[in-house]
Amino acid sequence: GQNIDQPTEMTATEGAIVQINCTYQTSGFNGLFWYQQHAGEAPTFLSYNVLDGLEEKGRFSSFLSRSKGYSYLLLKELQMKDSASYLCAVSGSNYQLIWGAGTKLIIKP
Amino acid sequence: DAGVTQSPTHLIKTRGQQVTLRCSPKSGHDTVSWYQQALGQGPQFIFQYYEEEERQRGNFPDRFSGHQFPNYSSELNVNALLLGDSALYLCASSGPDSSNQPQHFGDGTRLSIL
């Protein structure tokens, strides 16, 4: 079957660095997306990885290893506004996005 | 440049009723996907429309149906509503090859079934 696993909840301190992991097993692979979702709001796109390696975009970076079925989202210089859920989604076969349940990130002062 | 718009924002229905939710995609997008998101869960794929046809469908019963119009806007219809249908319904739009393009989401319709 198809499955995406993420930790349910993580806590970090303002100004620190946090890594959110995502492991996946899917039929077909056309890339992996990370989205941010604040409570009561729509998900917003953060990053897309289709090749192995690290993609850096400001304070956020995303890493992919296709052979290991593994990705992580790295958030640096954490700010209070980064408190949100972070969703990992894999583009499998037939145009379908398979979503993880999301990781709720709590930032403490 | 308008993003994805959904209506209504909130809706309250009773069991057995029918509901229609509406979505206008982001300008330049022609593909619309619908998702159901329960509280504390990730979005669950319902179906995707492209060129006015259902291109792919997730694991949802036939009570869930949809339509796409020539202007790319879309509707989601749910018949014979159940308590378990209470959720946030998200519409997302993208270009035709959504497998490698980010989807842009609307703010969703929160549906409550009493």
mmCIF file of N, CA, C and O in Angstrom, chain A residues 10-73:
data_model
loop_
_atom_site.group_PDB
_atom_site.id
_atom_site.type_symbol
_atom_site.label_atom_id
_atom_site.label_comp_id
_atom_site.label_asym_id
_atom_site.label_seq_id
_atom_site.Cartn_x
_atom_site.Cartn_y
_atom_site.Cartn_z
ATOM 1 N N MET A 10 6.138 18.310 17.129
ATOM 2 C CA MET A 10 7.499 18.644 17.532
ATOM 3 C C MET A 10 7.486 20.005 18.221
ATOM 4 O O MET A 10 6.648 20.860 17.884
ATOM 5 N N THR A 11 8.417 20.189 19.138
ATOM 6 C CA THR A 11 8.542 21.467 19.842
ATOM 7 C C THR A 11 9.976 21.976 19.674
ATOM 8 O O THR A 11 10.924 21.198 19.751
ATOM 9 N N ALA A 12 10.118 23.279 19.426
ATOM 10 C CA ALA A 12 11.432 23.873 19.265
ATOM 11 C C ALA A 12 11.419 25.288 19.863
ATOM 12 O O ALA A 12 10.350 25.833 20.157
ATOM 13 N N THR A 13 12.596 25.847 20.009
ATOM 14 C CA THR A 13 12.736 27.165 20.630
ATOM 15 C C THR A 13 12.980 28.236 19.575
ATOM 16 O O THR A 13 13.680 27.991 18.583
ATOM 17 N N GLU A 14 12.418 29.396 19.796
ATOM 18 C CA GLU A 14 12.626 30.525 18.892
ATOM 19 C C GLU A 14 14.123 30.761 18.663
ATOM 20 O O GLU A 14 14.910 30.727 19.610
ATOM 21 N N GLY A 15 14.513 30.930 17.385
ATOM 22 C CA GLY A 15 15.907 31.160 17.039
ATOM 23 C C GLY A 15 16.690 29.897 16.752
ATOM 24 O O GLY A 15 17.796 29.953 16.196
ATOM 25 N N ALA A 16 16.148 28.748 17.105
ATOM 26 C CA ALA A 16 16.845 27.472 16.915
ATOM 27 C C ALA A 16 16.590 26.901 15.521
ATOM 28 O O ALA A 16 16.016 27.567 14.652
ATOM 29 N N ILE A 17 17.058 25.655 15.322
ATOM 30 C CA ILE A 17 16.876 24.929 14.063
ATOM 31 C C ILE A 17 16.063 23.671 14.364
ATOM 32 O O ILE A 17 16.255 23.022 15.396
ATOM 33 N N VAL A 18 15.165 23.301 13.452
ATOM 34 C CA VAL A 18 14.392 22.067 13.620
ATOM 35 C C VAL A 18 14.343 21.314 12.291
ATOM 36 O O VAL A 18 14.309 21.928 11.223
ATOM 37 N N GLN A 19 14.366 19.985 12.379
ATOM 38 C CA GLN A 19 14.291 19.126 11.198
ATOM 39 C C GLN A 19 13.061 18.249 11.301
ATOM 40 O O GLN A 19 12.896 17.511 12.287
ATOM 41 N N ILE A 20 12.196 18.304 10.315
ATOM 42 C CA ILE A 20 10.981 17.503 10.283
ATOM 43 C C ILE A 20 11.173 16.424 9.230
ATOM 44 O O ILE A 20 11.385 16.727 8.052
ATOM 45 N N ASN A 21 11.076 15.175 9.645
ATOM 46 C CA ASN A 21 11.326 14.049 8.748
ATOM 47 C C ASN A 21 10.047 13.516 8.122
ATOM 48 O O ASN A 21 8.955 13.630 8.702
ATOM 49 N N CYS A 22 10.209 12.909 6.963
ATOM 50 C CA CYS A 22 9.087 12.305 6.243
ATOM 51 C C CYS A 22 9.609 11.056 5.532
ATOM 52 O O CYS A 22 10.598 11.142 4.792
ATOM 53 N N THR A 23 8.983 9.921 5.771
ATOM 54 C CA THR A 23 9.328 8.709 5.031
ATOM 55 C C THR A 23 8.110 8.272 4.235
ATOM 56 O O THR A 23 6.968 8.475 4.677
ATOM 57 N N TYR A 24 8.353 7.687 3.069
ATOM 58 C CA TYR A 24 7.229 7.367 2.193
ATOM 59 C C TYR A 24 7.424 6.029 1.487
ATOM 60 O O TYR A 24 8.538 5.576 1.246
ATOM 61 N N GLN A 25 6.268 5.415 1.184
ATOM 62 C CA GLN A 25 6.233 4.227 0.330
ATOM 63 C C GLN A 25 5.065 4.440 -0.615
ATOM 64 O O GLN A 25 3.905 4.469 -0.180
ATOM 65 N N THR A 26 5.362 4.644 -1.878
ATOM 66 C CA THR A 26 4.302 4.942 -2.840
ATOM 67 C C THR A 26 4.542 4.172 -4.132
ATOM 68 O O THR A 26 5.667 3.764 -4.431
ATOM 69 N N SER A 27 3.479 3.992 -4.899
ATOM 70 C CA SER A 27 3.620 3.397 -6.236
ATOM 71 C C SER A 27 3.859 4.533 -7.196
ATOM 72 O O SER A 27 2.996 5.376 -7.412
ATOM 73 N N GLY A 28 5.036 4.615 -7.732
ATOM 74 C CA GLY A 28 5.413 5.708 -8.611
ATOM 75 C C GLY A 28 5.911 6.892 -7.795
ATOM 76 O O GLY A 28 5.503 7.105 -6.646
ATOM 77 N N PHE A 29 6.801 7.651 -8.382
ATOM 78 C CA PHE A 29 7.323 8.836 -7.700
ATOM 79 C C PHE A 29 7.600 9.907 -8.735
ATOM 80 O O PHE A 29 8.419 9.715 -9.647
ATOM 81 N N ASN A 30 6.903 11.040 -8.557
ATOM 82 C CA ASN A 30 7.120 12.187 -9.437
ATOM 83 C C ASN A 30 7.512 13.422 -8.653
ATOM 84 O O ASN A 30 7.364 14.539 -9.142
ATOM 85 N N GLY A 31 7.960 13.216 -7.431
ATOM 86 C CA GLY A 31 8.413 14.349 -6.641
ATOM 87 C C GLY A 31 7.744 14.413 -5.289
ATOM 88 O O GLY A 31 6.737 13.751 -5.040
ATOM 89 N N LEU A 32 8.333 15.212 -4.415
ATOM 90 C CA LEU A 32 7.831 15.350 -3.046
ATOM 91 C C LEU A 32 7.678 16.826 -2.727
ATOM 92 O O LEU A 32 8.572 17.633 -3.010
ATOM 93 N N PHE A 33 6.549 17.158 -2.143
ATOM 94 C CA PHE A 33 6.226 18.539 -1.800
ATOM 95 C C PHE A 33 6.176 18.706 -0.284
ATOM 96 O O PHE A 33 5.768 17.797 0.445
ATOM 97 N N TRP A 34 6.533 19.888 0.170
ATOM 98 C CA TRP A 34 6.291 20.304 1.551
ATOM 99 C C TRP A 34 5.376 21.521 1.529
ATOM 100 O O TRP A 34 5.589 22.470 0.763
ATOM 101 N N TYR A 35 4.358 21.463 2.399
ATOM 102 C CA TYR A 35 3.416 22.565 2.551
ATOM 103 C C TYR A 35 3.363 22.972 4.014
ATOM 104 O O TYR A 35 3.546 22.147 4.915
ATOM 105 N N GLN A 36 3.059 24.248 4.233
ATOM 106 C CA GLN A 36 2.831 24.773 5.584
ATOM 107 C C GLN A 36 1.349 25.087 5.730
ATOM 108 O O GLN A 36 0.733 25.630 4.801
ATOM 109 N N GLN A 37 0.777 24.729 6.870
ATOM 110 C CA GLN A 37 -0.636 25.029 7.086
ATOM 111 C C GLN A 37 -0.826 25.584 8.496
ATOM 112 O O GLN A 37 -0.660 24.861 9.488
ATOM 113 N N HIS A 38 -1.185 26.867 8.575
ATOM 114 C CA HIS A 38 -1.543 27.450 9.857
ATOM 115 C C HIS A 38 -2.968 27.031 10.195
ATOM 116 O O HIS A 38 -3.791 26.773 9.306
ATOM 117 N N ALA A 39 -3.244 26.973 11.484
ATOM 118 C CA ALA A 39 -4.544 26.513 11.958
ATOM 119 C C ALA A 39 -5.675 27.317 11.313
ATOM 120 O O ALA A 39 -5.653 28.553 11.317
ATOM 121 N N GLY A 40 -6.639 26.601 10.744
ATOM 122 C CA GLY A 40 -7.791 27.254 10.147
ATOM 123 C C GLY A 40 -7.548 27.865 8.784
ATOM 124 O O GLY A 40 -8.427 28.540 8.240
ATOM 125 N N GLU A 41 -6.340 27.643 8.225
ATOM 126 C CA GLU A 41 -6.025 28.230 6.921
ATOM 127 C C GLU A 41 -5.710 27.140 5.897
ATOM 128 O O GLU A 41 -5.580 25.964 6.229
ATOM 129 N N ALA A 42 -5.566 27.547 4.639
ATOM 130 C CA ALA A 42 -5.231 26.611 3.575
ATOM 131 C C ALA A 42 -3.733 26.297 3.589
ATOM 132 O O ALA A 42 -2.918 27.104 4.038
ATOM 133 N N PRO A 43 -3.341 25.125 3.102
ATOM 134 C CA PRO A 43 -1.905 24.828 2.955
ATOM 135 C C PRO A 43 -1.256 25.763 1.942
ATOM 136 O O PRO A 43 -1.869 26.121 0.933
ATOM 137 N N THR A 44 -0.018 26.157 2.224
ATOM 138 C CA THR A 44 0.749 26.974 1.269
ATOM 139 C C THR A 44 2.032 26.243 0.914
ATOM 140 O O THR A 44 2.685 25.635 1.769
ATOM 141 N N PHE A 45 2.417 26.323 -0.349
ATOM 142 C CA PHE A 45 3.554 25.595 -0.884
ATOM 143 C C PHE A 45 4.860 26.122 -0.317
ATOM 144 O O PHE A 45 5.092 27.326 -0.255
ATOM 145 N N LEU A 46 5.743 25.190 0.106
ATOM 146 C CA LEU A 46 7.067 25.560 0.585
ATOM 147 C C LEU A 46 8.166 25.117 -0.374
ATOM 148 O O LEU A 46 9.056 25.898 -0.709
ATOM 149 N N SER A 47 8.145 23.824 -0.768
ATOM 150 C CA SER A 47 9.257 23.321 -1.566
ATOM 151 C C SER A 47 8.856 22.084 -2.356
ATOM 152 O O SER A 47 7.852 21.427 -2.046
ATOM 153 N N TYR A 48 9.658 21.784 -3.375
ATOM 154 C CA TYR A 48 9.459 20.617 -4.229
ATOM 155 C C TYR A 48 10.822 19.994 -4.509
ATOM 156 O O TYR A 48 11.759 20.689 -4.907
ATOM 157 N N ASN A 49 10.925 18.685 -4.283
ATOM 158 C CA ASN A 49 12.155 17.944 -4.601
ATOM 159 C C ASN A 49 11.799 16.782 -5.510
ATOM 160 O O ASN A 49 10.855 16.034 -5.220
ATOM 161 N N VAL A 50 12.547 16.617 -6.575
ATOM 162 C CA VAL A 50 12.356 15.450 -7.432
ATOM 163 C C VAL A 50 13.683 14.695 -7.608
ATOM 164 O O VAL A 50 13.689 13.494 -7.868
ATOM 165 N N LEU A 51 14.802 15.398 -7.450
ATOM 166 C CA LEU A 51 16.123 14.768 -7.515
ATOM 167 C C LEU A 51 16.715 14.703 -6.108
ATOM 168 O O LEU A 51 16.375 15.511 -5.242
ATOM 169 N N ASP A 52 17.609 13.755 -5.897
ATOM 170 C CA ASP A 52 18.265 13.629 -4.605
ATOM 171 C C ASP A 52 19.070 14.878 -4.281
ATOM 172 O O ASP A 52 19.683 15.486 -5.156
ATOM 173 N N GLY A 53 19.050 15.227 -3.008
ATOM 174 C CA GLY A 53 19.874 16.357 -2.588
ATOM 175 C C GLY A 53 19.089 17.385 -1.831
ATOM 176 O O GLY A 53 17.929 17.180 -1.467
ATOM 177 N N LEU A 54 19.756 18.499 -1.603
ATOM 178 C CA LEU A 54 19.214 19.571 -0.769
ATOM 179 C C LEU A 54 18.800 20.756 -1.631
ATOM 180 O O LEU A 54 19.541 21.202 -2.491
ATOM 181 N N GLU A 55 17.579 21.255 -1.378
ATOM 182 C CA GLU A 55 17.084 22.470 -2.014
ATOM 183 C C GLU A 55 16.955 23.528 -0.919
ATOM 184 O O GLU A 55 16.266 23.310 0.064
ATOM 185 N N GLU A 56 17.630 24.669 -1.112
ATOM 186 C CA GLU A 56 17.598 25.713 -0.100
ATOM 187 C C GLU A 56 16.804 26.910 -0.588
ATOM 188 O O GLU A 56 16.975 27.355 -1.728
ATOM 189 N N LYS A 57 15.960 27.417 0.304
ATOM 190 C CA LYS A 57 15.130 28.566 -0.034
ATOM 191 C C LYS A 57 14.992 29.422 1.209
ATOM 192 O O LYS A 57 14.090 29.246 2.015
ATOM 193 N N GLY A 58 15.911 30.357 1.373
ATOM 194 C CA GLY A 58 15.883 31.230 2.545
ATOM 195 C C GLY A 58 16.123 30.451 3.829
ATOM 196 O O GLY A 58 17.065 29.659 3.924
ATOM 197 N N ARG A 59 15.224 30.628 4.802
ATOM 198 C CA ARG A 59 15.395 29.927 6.083
ATOM 199 C C ARG A 59 14.999 28.452 5.999
ATOM 200 O O ARG A 59 15.259 27.676 6.902
ATOM 201 N N PHE A 60 14.317 28.082 4.898
ATOM 202 C CA PHE A 60 13.828 26.715 4.756
ATOM 203 C C PHE A 60 14.665 25.945 3.735
ATOM 204 O O PHE A 60 15.013 26.474 2.675
ATOM 205 N N SER A 61 14.959 24.675 4.046
ATOM 206 C CA SER A 61 15.643 23.783 3.112
ATOM 207 C C SER A 61 14.916 22.454 3.121
ATOM 208 O O SER A 61 14.342 22.058 4.147
ATOM 209 N N SER A 62 14.959 21.755 2.000
ATOM 210 C CA SER A 62 14.347 20.428 1.944
ATOM 211 C C SER A 62 15.310 19.468 1.272
ATOM 212 O O SER A 62 15.977 19.814 0.297
ATOM 213 N N PHE A 63 15.348 18.243 1.818
ATOM 214 C CA PHE A 63 16.277 17.218 1.354
ATOM 215 C C PHE A 63 15.496 15.997 0.902
ATOM 216 O O PHE A 63 14.453 15.661 1.485
ATOM 217 N N LEU A 64 16.014 15.322 -0.116
ATOM 218 C CA LEU A 64 15.375 14.107 -0.614
ATOM 219 C C LEU A 64 16.409 13.012 -0.865
ATOM 220 O O LEU A 64 17.466 13.280 -1.441
ATOM 221 N N SER A 65 16.059 11.784 -0.447
ATOM 222 C CA SER A 65 16.804 10.584 -0.832
ATOM 223 C C SER A 65 15.783 9.592 -1.375
ATOM 224 O O SER A 65 15.004 9.000 -0.621
ATOM 225 N N ARG A 66 15.756 9.431 -2.689
ATOM 226 C CA ARG A 66 14.772 8.538 -3.308
ATOM 227 C C ARG A 66 15.037 7.080 -2.971
ATOM 228 O O ARG A 66 14.110 6.298 -2.757
ATOM 229 N N SER A 67 16.300 6.705 -2.880
ATOM 230 C CA SER A 67 16.615 5.300 -2.587
ATOM 231 C C SER A 67 16.152 4.912 -1.187
ATOM 232 O O SER A 67 15.797 3.755 -0.943
ATOM 233 N N LYS A 68 16.134 5.869 -0.269
ATOM 234 C CA LYS A 68 15.708 5.592 1.102
ATOM 235 C C LYS A 68 14.239 5.938 1.348
ATOM 236 O O LYS A 68 13.711 5.678 2.433
ATOM 237 N N GLY A 69 13.572 6.533 0.364
ATOM 238 C CA GLY A 69 12.185 6.955 0.575
ATOM 239 C C GLY A 69 12.079 7.925 1.730
ATOM 240 O O GLY A 69 11.218 7.794 2.604
ATOM 241 N N TYR A 70 12.939 8.938 1.712
ATOM 242 C CA TYR A 70 13.102 9.808 2.881
ATOM 243 C C TYR A 70 13.311 11.246 2.453
ATOM 244 O O TYR A 70 14.010 11.531 1.486
ATOM 245 N N SER A 71 12.687 12.129 3.214
ATOM 246 C CA SER A 71 12.870 13.560 3.010
ATOM 247 C C SER A 71 12.861 14.248 4.368
ATOM 248 O O SER A 71 12.341 13.715 5.351
ATOM 249 N N TYR A 72 13.460 15.405 4.426
ATOM 250 C CA TYR A 72 13.295 16.241 5.611
ATOM 251 C C TYR A 72 13.172 17.695 5.224
ATOM 252 O O TYR A 72 13.659 18.120 4.180
ATOM 253 N N LEU A 73 12.489 18.437 6.079
ATOM 254 C CA LEU A 73 12.363 19.889 5.959
ATOM 255 C C LEU A 73 13.145 20.499 7.114
ATOM 256 O O LEU A 73 12.930 20.137 8.271
#
